[in-house]
mmCIF file of C-alpha atoms in Angstrom:
data_model
loop_
_atom_site.group_PDB
_atom_site.id
_atom_site.type_symbol
_atom_site.label_atom_id
_atom_site.label_comp_id
_atom_site.label_asym_id
_atom_site.label_seq_id
_atom_site.Cartn_x
_atom_site.Cartn_y
_atom_site.Cartn_z
ATOM 1 C CA UNK X 1005 -36.455 -24.696 8.021
ATOM 2 C CA UNK X 1006 -37.880 -22.553 5.227
ATOM 3 C CA UNK X 1007 -39.522 -23.757 2.062
ATOM 4 C CA UNK X 1008 -37.337 -24.910 -0.771
ATOM 5 C CA UNK X 1009 -37.317 -22.763 -3.866
ATOM 6 C CA UNK X 1010 -38.055 -24.299 -7.242
ATOM 7 C CA UNK X 1011 -35.383 -24.081 -9.950
ATOM 8 C CA UNK X 1012 -37.380 -21.544 -11.969
ATOM 9 C CA UNK X 1013 -37.730 -19.321 -8.891
ATOM 10 C CA UNK X 1014 -34.012 -19.554 -8.178
ATOM 11 C CA UNK X 1015 -33.074 -18.629 -11.745
ATOM 12 C CA UNK X 1016 -35.501 -15.693 -11.731
ATOM 13 C CA UNK X 1017 -33.969 -14.395 -8.484
ATOM 14 C CA UNK X 1018 -30.455 -14.834 -9.852
ATOM 15 C CA UNK X 1019 -31.378 -12.809 -12.930
ATOM 16 C CA UNK X 1020 -32.909 -10.088 -10.775
ATOM 17 C CA UNK X 1021 -29.766 -9.897 -8.637
ATOM 18 C CA UNK X 1022 -27.638 -9.638 -11.793
ATOM 19 C CA UNK X 1023 -29.772 -6.717 -13.003
ATOM 20 C CA UNK X 1024 -29.393 -4.975 -9.642
ATOM 21 C CA UNK X 1025 -25.646 -5.565 -9.685
ATOM 22 C CA UNK X 1026 -25.455 -4.028 -13.162
ATOM 23 C CA UNK X 1027 -27.219 -0.941 -11.760
ATOM 24 C CA UNK X 1028 -24.472 -0.594 -9.169
ATOM 25 C CA UNK X 1029 -25.962 -2.195 -6.063
ATOM 26 C CA UNK X 1030 -23.765 -4.314 -3.835
ATOM 27 C CA UNK X 1031 -24.192 -8.076 -3.890
ATOM 28 C CA UNK X 1032 -25.414 -8.070 -0.290
ATOM 29 C CA UNK X 1033 -28.127 -5.452 -0.859
ATOM 30 C CA UNK X 1034 -29.227 -7.005 -4.168
ATOM 31 C CA UNK X 1035 -29.498 -10.444 -2.560
ATOM 32 C CA UNK X 1036 -31.483 -9.066 0.377
ATOM 33 C CA UNK X 1037 -33.807 -7.282 -2.043
ATOM 34 C CA UNK X 1038 -34.822 -10.629 -3.593
ATOM 35 C CA UNK X 1039 -35.154 -12.290 -0.184
ATOM 36 C CA UNK X 1040 -31.997 -14.390 0.146
ATOM 37 C CA UNK X 1041 -28.744 -14.019 2.023
ATOM 38 C CA UNK X 1042 -25.574 -13.085 0.230
ATOM 39 C CA UNK X 1043 -24.153 -16.552 0.917
ATOM 40 C CA UNK X 1044 -27.263 -18.198 -0.567
ATOM 41 C CA UNK X 1045 -26.925 -16.001 -3.645
ATOM 42 C CA UNK X 1046 -23.325 -17.082 -4.227
ATOM 43 C CA UNK X 1047 -24.119 -20.756 -3.601
ATOM 44 C CA UNK X 1048 -27.059 -20.702 -6.008
ATOM 45 C CA UNK X 1049 -25.097 -18.755 -8.592
ATOM 46 C CA UNK X 1050 -22.423 -21.441 -8.469
ATOM 47 C CA UNK X 1051 -25.029 -24.188 -8.909
ATOM 48 C CA UNK X 1052 -27.486 -22.555 -11.325
ATOM 49 C CA UNK X 1053 -25.510 -19.750 -12.980
ATOM 50 C CA UNK X 1054 -25.881 -19.797 -16.758
ATOM 51 C CA UNK X 1055 -28.578 -22.474 -16.817
ATOM 52 C CA UNK X 1056 -31.953 -22.185 -18.446
ATOM 53 C CA UNK X 1057 -35.037 -23.122 -16.428
ATOM 54 C CA UNK X 1058 -35.563 -26.434 -18.236
ATOM 55 C CA UNK X 1059 -31.908 -27.390 -17.716
ATOM 56 C CA UNK X 1060 -32.122 -26.657 -13.993
ATOM 57 C CA UNK X 1061 -35.321 -28.714 -13.662
ATOM 58 C CA UNK X 1062 -33.689 -31.620 -15.470
ATOM 59 C CA UNK X 1063 -30.641 -31.503 -13.194
ATOM 60 C CA UNK X 1064 -32.837 -31.522 -10.079
ATOM 61 C CA UNK X 1065 -34.889 -34.435 -11.444
ATOM 62 C CA UNK X 1066 -31.712 -36.371 -12.213
ATOM 63 C CA UNK X 1067 -30.389 -35.716 -8.696
ATOM 64 C CA UNK X 1068 -33.613 -37.121 -7.204
ATOM 65 C CA UNK X 1069 -33.420 -40.177 -9.460
ATOM 66 C CA UNK X 1070 -29.780 -40.679 -8.481
ATOM 67 C CA UNK X 1071 -30.700 -40.694 -4.785
ATOM 68 C CA UNK X 1072 -33.483 -43.208 -5.436
ATOM 69 C CA UNK X 1073 -31.167 -45.506 -7.400
ATOM 70 C CA UNK X 1074 -28.398 -45.293 -4.794
ATOM 71 C CA UNK X 1075 -30.882 -46.295 -2.111
ATOM 72 C CA UNK X 1076 -32.075 -49.247 -4.214
ATOM 73 C CA UNK X 1077 -28.515 -50.454 -4.810
ATOM 74 C CA UNK X 1078 -27.761 -50.119 -1.114
ATOM 75 C CA UNK X 1079 -30.830 -52.180 -0.179
ATOM 76 C CA UNK X 1080 -29.988 -54.891 -2.711
ATOM 77 C CA UNK X 1081 -26.374 -55.027 -1.554
ATOM 78 C CA UNK X 1082 -27.491 -55.453 2.040
ATOM 79 C CA UNK X 1083 -29.933 -58.223 1.070
ATOM 80 C CA UNK X 1084 -27.211 -60.009 -0.873
ATOM 81 C CA UNK X 1085 -24.792 -59.712 2.047
ATOM 82 C CA UNK X 1086 -27.377 -61.144 4.443
ATOM 83 C CA UNK X 1087 -28.073 -64.106 2.148
ATOM 84 C CA UNK X 1088 -24.387 -64.861 1.705
ATOM 85 C CA UNK X 1089 -23.842 -64.612 5.435
ATOM 86 C CA UNK X 1090 -26.716 -67.025 6.127
ATOM 87 C CA UNK X 1091 -25.379 -69.442 3.515
ATOM 88 C CA UNK X 1092 -21.879 -69.289 5.014
ATOM 89 C CA UNK X 1093 -23.256 -69.941 8.505
ATOM 90 C CA UNK X 1094 -25.195 -72.968 7.263
ATOM 91 C CA UNK X 1095 -22.146 -74.222 5.388
ATOM 92 C CA UNK X 1096 -19.931 -73.958 8.468
ATOM 93 C CA UNK X 1097 -22.490 -75.849 10.566
ATOM 94 C CA UNK X 1098 -22.448 -78.690 8.078
ATOM 95 C CA UNK X 1099 -26.007 -78.407 6.810
ATOM 96 C CA UNK X 1100 -25.913 -81.124 4.118
ATOM 97 C CA UNK X 1101 -28.909 -79.766 2.175
ATOM 98 C CA UNK X 1102 -27.226 -76.367 1.872
ATOM 99 C CA UNK X 1103 -23.896 -77.925 0.887
ATOM 100 C CA UNK X 1104 -25.626 -79.907 -1.826
ATOM 101 C CA UNK X 1105 -27.153 -76.702 -3.191
ATOM 102 C CA UNK X 1106 -30.707 -77.567 -2.114
ATOM 103 C CA UNK X 1107 -32.475 -74.777 -0.241
#
C-alpha cells in the first residue's frame, strides 16, 4: 500500500488538476500528471472539493477523534454487558450476597 497523502497535498493536487482541465487536458491525463489515477481524482474531488486546507485538516482530525470515541464506547458497552451477565449468572445461582446487593 502506498503512503497516505496529507489534506494539504490532496488539495494542491486537486487545484493543479483543475488548472490542467481548464487548459483543455482530459481528466485522465491531468490526474496522471499529478501522480494519481483518474478514479482517485474523482473520489478526492468528491471528498475535498471546495475545501480550504484548514477545513480539510479539521475534518480529518474529527474523523480520527470519531473513530477513537466509537472504540471507547464499544469497549465500555462490552464491559457493561460482561458485568451484567456475571451479575445475572450469580443471581440465577442464588448467591445471597449478590442478591442483597453486596459485592
